[in-house]
Amino acid sequence: MKITSTLLQGCYVLEPLVHQDKRGLFFESYHQKKLEEYIGEKINFVQDNISISKKGVLRGLHYQTGEHSQAKLVQVLKGEVLDVVVDLRKQSTTFGAHFKLKLSSENHKSIFIPKGMAHGFLALTKEVIFAYKCDEYYHPQSEAGILFNDPDLDIEWEFNEAKMILSAKDLKLPLWKDRKI
Ligand SMILES: Cc1cn([C@H]2C[C@H](O)[C@@H](COP(=O)(O)OP(=O)(O)O[C@H]3O[C@H](C)C(=O)[C@H](O)[C@H]3O)O2)c(=O)[nH]c1=O
């Protein structure tokens, strides 16, 4: 597995070793020991999530606050997304910055997102199966988010906004300057 840093402190891109043969392919989609050794801290994922989205669906930007803040390992099992991570950590050297990367069932890449980040993705193909691990359980009372097209974050989603599909909840998320801490 190859692990590379991103512009965000503590956020990494993982690329598995893909074993191909006449049947198809095999790769380790998660290896706790290798990831812990690289990031230098223990990881204990407790919940796996899967969402399925049509082309144009944008989910995010979401996070959980306080003790329910989640580290995540996100990957795409089918299709392709533009994945976006935003650094919410005031003490971070990359506070307020964002990182984006295309994840797909072709590139097999995943992103380790540390606690203290907002996360979202835009589905770029007809059907996207998105799978991710969280190190804290879902805690609705601690859910928070930032509007996807916040002017201060200025995220270029590379997609026609008129064709995006968002939940009513996500369309009402606050701006960066009004976000829940
Ligand atoms: C997140 C979550 C949701 N739910 C229920 C709540 C709703 O009834 C339904 C859909 O939830 P929501 O609209 O929040 O789902 P997404 O918009 O995909 O949310 C996710 O979107 C971005 C990409 C993330 O990174 C977050 O982990 C997560 O917030 O699933 C659960 O039962 N458990 C959960 O862990």
PDB file of C-alpha atoms and ligand atoms in Angstrom:
ATOM      1  CA  MET A   1       0.000   0.000   0.000  1.00  0.00           C
ATOM      2  CA  LYS A   2       1.351   3.459  -0.898  1.00  0.00           C
ATOM      3  CA  ILE A   3       0.424   6.296   1.481  1.00  0.00           C
ATOM      4  CA  THR A   4       0.996   9.905   0.440  1.00  0.00           C
ATOM      5  CA  SER A   5       0.465  13.178   2.258  1.00  0.00           C
ATOM      6  CA  THR A   6      -1.998  15.801   1.046  1.00  0.00           C
ATOM      7  CA  LEU A   7      -1.915  19.559   1.504  1.00  0.00           C
ATOM      8  CA  LEU A   8      -3.982  19.033   4.669  1.00  0.00           C
ATOM      9  CA  GLN A   9      -2.113  18.147   7.869  1.00  0.00           C
ATOM     10  CA  GLY A  10      -2.928  14.553   8.876  1.00  0.00           C
ATOM     11  CA  CYS A  11      -4.967  13.734   5.749  1.00  0.00           C
ATOM     12  CA  TYR A  12      -3.528  11.007   3.507  1.00  0.00           C
ATOM     13  CA  VAL A  13      -4.218   9.269   0.203  1.00  0.00           C
ATOM     14  CA  LEU A  14      -3.910   5.485   0.247  1.00  0.00           C
ATOM     15  CA  GLU A  15      -3.270   3.410  -2.878  1.00  0.00           C
ATOM     16  CA  PRO A  16      -3.437  -0.370  -2.460  1.00  0.00           C
ATOM     17  CA  LEU A  17      -1.295  -2.938  -4.226  1.00  0.00           C
ATOM     18  CA  VAL A  18      -3.664  -4.388  -6.827  1.00  0.00           C
ATOM     19  CA  HIS A  19      -3.195  -8.078  -7.686  1.00  0.00           C
ATOM     20  CA  GLN A  20      -4.575  -8.871 -11.125  1.00  0.00           C
ATOM     21  CA  ASP A  21      -4.989 -12.269 -12.735  1.00  0.00           C
ATOM     22  CA  LYS A  22      -7.157 -13.944 -15.330  1.00  0.00           C
ATOM     23  CA  ARG A  23     -10.130 -13.964 -12.860  1.00  0.00           C
ATOM     24  CA  GLY A  24     -10.026 -10.248 -12.130  1.00  0.00           C
ATOM     25  CA  LEU A  25      -8.294  -8.468  -9.244  1.00  0.00           C
ATOM     26  CA  PHE A  26      -7.719  -8.409  -5.497  1.00  0.00           C
ATOM     27  CA  PHE A  27      -6.548  -5.670  -3.147  1.00  0.00           C
ATOM     28  CA  GLU A  28      -6.518  -5.018   0.584  1.00  0.00           C
ATOM     29  CA  SER A  29      -8.953  -2.124   1.012  1.00  0.00           C
ATOM     30  CA  TYR A  30      -7.884  -1.440   4.619  1.00  0.00           C
ATOM     31  CA  HIS A  31      -4.908  -2.492   6.775  1.00  0.00           C
ATOM     32  CA  GLN A  32      -5.046  -1.136  10.316  1.00  0.00           C
ATOM     33  CA  LYS A  33      -1.412  -1.835  11.260  1.00  0.00           C
ATOM     34  CA  LYS A  34       0.086  -0.243   8.135  1.00  0.00           C
ATOM     35  CA  LEU A  35      -2.067   2.865   8.473  1.00  0.00           C
ATOM     36  CA  GLU A  36      -1.384   3.223  12.229  1.00  0.00           C
ATOM     37  CA  GLU A  37       2.357   2.871  11.634  1.00  0.00           C
ATOM     38  CA  TYR A  38       2.273   5.587   8.981  1.00  0.00           C
ATOM     39  CA  ILE A  39       0.151   8.127  10.845  1.00  0.00           C
ATOM     40  CA  GLY A  40       1.737   7.319  14.214  1.00  0.00           C
ATOM     41  CA  GLU A  41      -1.459   6.860  16.187  1.00  0.00           C
ATOM     42  CA  LYS A  42      -4.029   4.168  16.982  1.00  0.00           C
ATOM     43  CA  ILE A  43      -7.139   3.883  14.829  1.00  0.00           C
ATOM     44  CA  ASN A  44     -10.330   2.170  15.915  1.00  0.00           C
ATOM     45  CA  PHE A  45     -13.009   2.323  13.233  1.00  0.00           C
ATOM     46  CA  VAL A  46     -16.358   1.365  14.756  1.00  0.00           C
ATOM     47  CA  GLN A  47     -18.872   1.988  11.977  1.00  0.00           C
ATOM     48  CA  ASP A  48     -18.952   1.280   8.255  1.00  0.00           C
ATOM     49  CA  ASN A  49     -21.309   3.271   6.020  1.00  0.00           C
ATOM     50  CA  ILE A  50     -22.409   2.837   2.414  1.00  0.00           C
ATOM     51  CA  SER A  51     -24.307   5.358   0.319  1.00  0.00           C
ATOM     52  CA  ILE A  52     -25.489   5.026  -3.253  1.00  0.00           C
ATOM     53  CA  SER A  53     -25.835   8.160  -5.363  1.00  0.00           C
ATOM     54  CA  LYS A  54     -26.930   9.155  -8.827  1.00  0.00           C
ATOM     55  CA  LYS A  55     -24.792  11.389 -11.063  1.00  0.00           C
ATOM     56  CA  GLY A  56     -24.851  14.946  -9.802  1.00  0.00           C
ATOM     57  CA  VAL A  57     -25.614  14.087  -6.176  1.00  0.00           C
ATOM     58  CA  LEU A  58     -23.560  16.165  -3.753  1.00  0.00           C
ATOM     59  CA  ARG A  59     -23.434  14.960  -0.164  1.00  0.00           C
ATOM     60  CA  GLY A  60     -21.817  17.349   2.291  1.00  0.00           C
ATOM     61  CA  LEU A  61     -20.011  19.204   3.612  1.00  0.00           C
ATOM     62  CA  HIS A  62     -20.580  17.298   6.862  1.00  0.00           C
ATOM     63  CA  TYR A  63     -18.878  16.704  10.186  1.00  0.00           C
ATOM     64  CA  GLN A  64     -19.713  15.793  13.772  1.00  0.00           C
ATOM     65  CA  THR A  65     -18.650  18.154  16.572  1.00  0.00           C
ATOM     66  CA  GLY A  66     -16.775  17.705  19.834  1.00  0.00           C
ATOM     67  CA  GLU A  67     -16.187  14.242  21.280  1.00  0.00           C
ATOM     68  CA  HIS A  68     -18.237  12.762  18.430  1.00  0.00           C
ATOM     69  CA  SER A  69     -15.887  14.128  15.765  1.00  0.00           C
ATOM     70  CA  GLN A  70     -15.105  11.343  13.281  1.00  0.00           C
ATOM     71  CA  ALA A  71     -11.968  10.243  11.520  1.00  0.00           C
ATOM     72  CA  LYS A  72     -12.944   8.516   8.256  1.00  0.00           C
ATOM     73  CA  LEU A  73     -11.502   6.258   5.610  1.00  0.00           C
ATOM     74  CA  VAL A  74     -13.459   6.860   2.408  1.00  0.00           C
ATOM     75  CA  GLN A  75     -13.451   4.947  -0.865  1.00  0.00           C
ATOM     76  CA  VAL A  76     -15.544   4.316  -3.968  1.00  0.00           C
ATOM     77  CA  LEU A  77     -16.724   0.794  -4.770  1.00  0.00           C
ATOM     78  CA  LYS A  78     -18.532   1.723  -7.992  1.00  0.00           C
ATOM     79  CA  GLY A  79     -18.275   4.806 -10.206  1.00  0.00           C
ATOM     80  CA  GLU A  80     -16.367   8.000  -9.538  1.00  0.00           C
ATOM     81  CA  VAL A  81     -16.658  10.993  -7.205  1.00  0.00           C
ATOM     82  CA  LEU A  82     -14.913  14.273  -6.620  1.00  0.00           C
ATOM     83  CA  ASP A  83     -14.120  14.009  -2.919  1.00  0.00           C
ATOM     84  CA  VAL A  84     -13.540  17.160  -0.850  1.00  0.00           C
ATOM     85  CA  VAL A  85     -12.087  17.573   2.635  1.00  0.00           C
ATOM     86  CA  VAL A  86     -11.967  20.878   4.575  1.00  0.00           C
ATOM     87  CA  ASP A  87      -9.695  21.515   7.575  1.00  0.00           C
ATOM     88  CA  LEU A  88     -11.753  22.894  10.501  1.00  0.00           C
ATOM     89  CA  ARG A  89      -8.975  22.668  13.093  1.00  0.00           C
ATOM     90  CA  LYS A  90      -8.028  26.151  14.312  1.00  0.00           C
ATOM     91  CA  GLN A  91      -4.629  24.921  15.537  1.00  0.00           C
ATOM     92  CA  SER A  92      -3.780  23.318  12.199  1.00  0.00           C
ATOM     93  CA  THR A  93      -1.285  24.876   9.789  1.00  0.00           C
ATOM     94  CA  THR A  94      -3.851  24.167   7.063  1.00  0.00           C
ATOM     95  CA  PHE A  95      -6.890  25.607   8.883  1.00  0.00           C
ATOM     96  CA  GLY A  96      -9.583  26.606   6.377  1.00  0.00           C
ATOM     97  CA  ALA A  97      -7.852  24.925   3.454  1.00  0.00           C
ATOM     98  CA  HIS A  98      -9.478  22.191   1.367  1.00  0.00           C
ATOM     99  CA  PHE A  99      -8.207  19.162  -0.531  1.00  0.00           C
ATOM    100  CA  LYS A 100     -10.025  17.473  -3.386  1.00  0.00           C
ATOM    101  CA  LEU A 101      -9.361  14.246  -5.263  1.00  0.00           C
ATOM    102  CA  LYS A 102     -11.217  11.989  -7.678  1.00  0.00           C
ATOM    103  CA  LEU A 103     -11.865   8.597  -6.101  1.00  0.00           C
ATOM    104  CA  SER A 104     -13.103   5.780  -8.292  1.00  0.00           C
ATOM    105  CA  SER A 105     -13.540   2.034  -8.564  1.00  0.00           C
ATOM    106  CA  GLU A 106     -10.805   2.270 -11.199  1.00  0.00           C
ATOM    107  CA  ASN A 107      -8.094   4.054  -9.215  1.00  0.00           C
ATOM    108  CA  HIS A 108      -8.919   2.166  -5.962  1.00  0.00           C
ATOM    109  CA  LYS A 109      -7.703   5.179  -3.989  1.00  0.00           C
ATOM    110  CA  SER A 110      -8.983   5.967  -0.508  1.00  0.00           C
ATOM    111  CA  ILE A 111      -8.526   8.998   1.729  1.00  0.00           C
ATOM    112  CA  PHE A 112      -7.814   8.916   5.454  1.00  0.00           C
ATOM    113  CA  ILE A 113      -9.594  11.953   6.912  1.00  0.00           C
ATOM    114  CA  PRO A 114      -8.581  12.804  10.505  1.00  0.00           C
ATOM    115  CA  LYS A 115     -10.960  14.173  13.130  1.00  0.00           C
ATOM    116  CA  GLY A 116     -11.724  17.863  12.736  1.00  0.00           C
ATOM    117  CA  MET A 117     -12.441  17.883   9.029  1.00  0.00           C
ATOM    118  CA  ALA A 118     -15.617  18.482   7.010  1.00  0.00           C
ATOM    119  CA  HIS A 119     -16.218  16.002   4.190  1.00  0.00           C
ATOM    120  CA  GLY A 120     -18.320  15.817   1.082  1.00  0.00           C
ATOM    121  CA  PHE A 121     -18.366  14.385  -2.414  1.00  0.00           C
ATOM    122  CA  LEU A 122     -19.990  14.901  -5.787  1.00  0.00           C
ATOM    123  CA  ALA A 123     -21.054  11.821  -7.769  1.00  0.00           C
ATOM    124  CA  LEU A 124     -19.613  11.990 -11.274  1.00  0.00           C
ATOM    125  CA  THR A 125     -21.050   8.787 -12.753  1.00  0.00           C
ATOM    126  CA  LYS A 126     -24.538   7.301 -13.243  1.00  0.00           C
ATOM    127  CA  GLU A 127     -24.314   5.243 -10.069  1.00  0.00           C
ATOM    128  CA  VAL A 128     -21.821   5.660  -7.238  1.00  0.00           C
ATOM    129  CA  ILE A 129     -21.400   3.239  -4.366  1.00  0.00           C
ATOM    130  CA  PHE A 130     -19.479   5.102  -1.654  1.00  0.00           C
ATOM    131  CA  ALA A 131     -18.125   3.182   1.336  1.00  0.00           C
ATOM    132  CA  TYR A 132     -16.446   4.618   4.413  1.00  0.00           C
ATOM    133  CA  LYS A 133     -15.283   3.780   7.901  1.00  0.00           C
ATOM    134  CA  CYS A 134     -15.800   6.058  10.922  1.00  0.00           C
ATOM    135  CA  ASP A 135     -14.000   5.952  14.262  1.00  0.00           C
ATOM    136  CA  GLU A 136     -16.967   7.392  16.171  1.00  0.00           C
ATOM    137  CA  TYR A 137     -20.606   6.335  15.971  1.00  0.00           C
ATOM    138  CA  TYR A 138     -23.242   8.415  14.237  1.00  0.00           C
ATOM    139  CA  HIS A 139     -24.487  11.009  16.715  1.00  0.00           C
ATOM    140  CA  PRO A 140     -27.209  13.114  15.081  1.00  0.00           C
ATOM    141  CA  GLN A 141     -27.186  15.723  17.862  1.00  0.00           C
ATOM    142  CA  SER A 142     -23.562  16.469  17.008  1.00  0.00           C
ATOM    143  CA  GLU A 143     -24.078  16.664  13.237  1.00  0.00           C
ATOM    144  CA  ALA A 144     -22.961  19.888  11.572  1.00  0.00           C
ATOM    145  CA  GLY A 145     -22.085  21.108   8.115  1.00  0.00           C
ATOM    146  CA  ILE A 146     -21.053  23.915   5.797  1.00  0.00           C
ATOM    147  CA  LEU A 147     -22.791  24.960   2.586  1.00  0.00           C
ATOM    148  CA  PHE A 148     -21.077  23.297  -0.379  1.00  0.00           C
ATOM    149  CA  ASN A 149     -20.642  26.529  -2.356  1.00  0.00           C
ATOM    150  CA  ASP A 150     -19.542  28.719   0.519  1.00  0.00           C
ATOM    151  CA  PRO A 151     -17.791  31.781  -0.968  1.00  0.00           C
ATOM    152  CA  ASP A 152     -15.003  31.794   1.618  1.00  0.00           C
ATOM    153  CA  LEU A 153     -14.100  28.136   0.965  1.00  0.00           C
ATOM    154  CA  ASP A 154     -14.500  28.724  -2.784  1.00  0.00           C
ATOM    155  CA  ILE A 155     -14.458  25.019  -3.680  1.00  0.00           C
ATOM    156  CA  GLU A 156     -14.430  24.384  -7.428  1.00  0.00           C
ATOM    157  CA  TRP A 157     -16.703  21.318  -7.792  1.00  0.00           C
ATOM    158  CA  GLU A 158     -16.076  21.171 -11.550  1.00  0.00           C
ATOM    159  CA  PHE A 159     -19.779  20.471 -12.196  1.00  0.00           C
ATOM    160  CA  ASN A 160     -22.771  22.509 -13.339  1.00  0.00           C
ATOM    161  CA  GLU A 161     -24.432  23.677 -10.122  1.00  0.00           C
ATOM    162  CA  ALA A 162     -27.855  23.700 -11.833  1.00  0.00           C
ATOM    163  CA  LYS A 163     -27.538  19.934 -12.341  1.00  0.00           C
ATOM    164  CA  MET A 164     -26.470  19.126  -8.788  1.00  0.00           C
ATOM    165  CA  ILE A 165     -28.815  17.123  -6.536  1.00  0.00           C
ATOM    166  CA  LEU A 166     -28.647  17.978  -2.836  1.00  0.00           C
ATOM    167  CA  SER A 167     -30.821  17.094   0.169  1.00  0.00           C
ATOM    168  CA  ALA A 168     -33.025  19.835   1.605  1.00  0.00           C
ATOM    169  CA  LYS A 169     -30.850  19.614   4.708  1.00  0.00           C
ATOM    170  CA  ASP A 170     -27.619  20.210   2.773  1.00  0.00           C
ATOM    171  CA  LEU A 171     -29.119  23.152   0.882  1.00  0.00           C
ATOM    172  CA  LYS A 172     -29.742  24.838   4.227  1.00  0.00           C
ATOM    173  CA  LEU A 173     -26.300  24.262   5.760  1.00  0.00           C
ATOM    174  CA  PRO A 174     -24.633  27.367   7.231  1.00  0.00           C
ATOM    175  CA  LEU A 175     -21.813  29.356   5.710  1.00  0.00           C
ATOM    176  CA  TRP A 176     -18.236  28.830   6.872  1.00  0.00           C
ATOM    177  CA  LYS A 177     -18.377  32.002   8.985  1.00  0.00           C
ATOM    178  CA  ASP A 178     -21.514  30.741  10.767  1.00  0.00           C
ATOM    179  CA  ARG A 179     -20.450  27.100  11.177  1.00  0.00           C
ATOM    180  CA  LYS A 180     -21.044  25.114  14.362  1.00  0.00           C
ATOM    181  CA  ILE A 181     -17.788  24.675  16.285  1.00  0.00           C
TER     182      ILE A 181
HETATM  183  C1  LIG B   1     -24.443   9.650   8.368  1.00  0.00           C
HETATM  184  C2  LIG B   1     -25.520   8.717   8.831  1.00  0.00           C
HETATM  185  C3  LIG B   1     -26.837   8.870   8.436  1.00  0.00           C
HETATM  186  N1  LIG B   1     -27.792   8.005   8.886  1.00  0.00           N
HETATM  187  C4  LIG B   1     -29.163   8.169   8.407  1.00  0.00           C
HETATM  188  C5  LIG B   1     -29.751   9.549   8.625  1.00  0.00           C
HETATM  189  C6  LIG B   1     -30.686   9.716   7.459  1.00  0.00           C
HETATM  190  O1  LIG B   1     -31.948   9.123   7.751  1.00  0.00           O
HETATM  191  C7  LIG B   1     -30.034   8.910   6.335  1.00  0.00           C
HETATM  192  C8  LIG B   1     -29.250   9.765   5.367  1.00  0.00           C
HETATM  193  O2  LIG B   1     -28.385  10.587   6.140  1.00  0.00           O
HETATM  194  P1  LIG B   1     -27.642  11.806   5.470  1.00  0.00           P
HETATM  195  O3  LIG B   1     -28.576  12.528   4.547  1.00  0.00           O
HETATM  196  O4  LIG B   1     -26.959  12.580   6.547  1.00  0.00           O
HETATM  197  O5  LIG B   1     -26.544  11.018   4.588  1.00  0.00           O
HETATM  198  P2  LIG B   1     -25.331  11.704   3.809  1.00  0.00           P
HETATM  199  O6  LIG B   1     -25.745  13.012   3.201  1.00  0.00           O
HETATM  200  O7  LIG B   1     -24.753  10.666   2.933  1.00  0.00           O
HETATM  201  O8  LIG B   1     -24.296  12.018   4.978  1.00  0.00           O
HETATM  202  C9  LIG B   1     -22.924  11.660   4.889  1.00  0.00           C
HETATM  203  O9  LIG B   1     -22.379  12.523   3.950  1.00  0.00           O
HETATM  204  C10 LIG B   1     -21.009  12.822   4.000  1.00  0.00           C
HETATM  205  C11 LIG B   1     -20.400  12.449   2.682  1.00  0.00           C
HETATM  206  C12 LIG B   1     -20.245  12.314   5.134  1.00  0.00           C
HETATM  207  O10 LIG B   1     -19.014  12.260   5.104  1.00  0.00           O
HETATM  208  C13 LIG B   1     -20.955  12.012   6.382  1.00  0.00           C
HETATM  209  O11 LIG B   1     -20.344  10.893   7.013  1.00  0.00           O
HETATM  210  C14 LIG B   1     -22.402  11.782   6.298  1.00  0.00           C
HETATM  211  O12 LIG B   1     -22.959  12.912   6.923  1.00  0.00           O
HETATM  212  O13 LIG B   1     -29.145   7.994   6.993  1.00  0.00           O
HETATM  213  C15 LIG B   1     -27.492   6.959   9.724  1.00  0.00           C
HETATM  214  O14 LIG B   1     -28.396   6.170  10.127  1.00  0.00           O
HETATM  215  N2  LIG B   1     -26.195   6.794  10.144  1.00  0.00           N
HETATM  216  C16 LIG B   1     -25.197   7.634   9.724  1.00  0.00           C
HETATM  217  O15 LIG B   1     -24.038   7.418  10.114  1.00  0.00           O
END
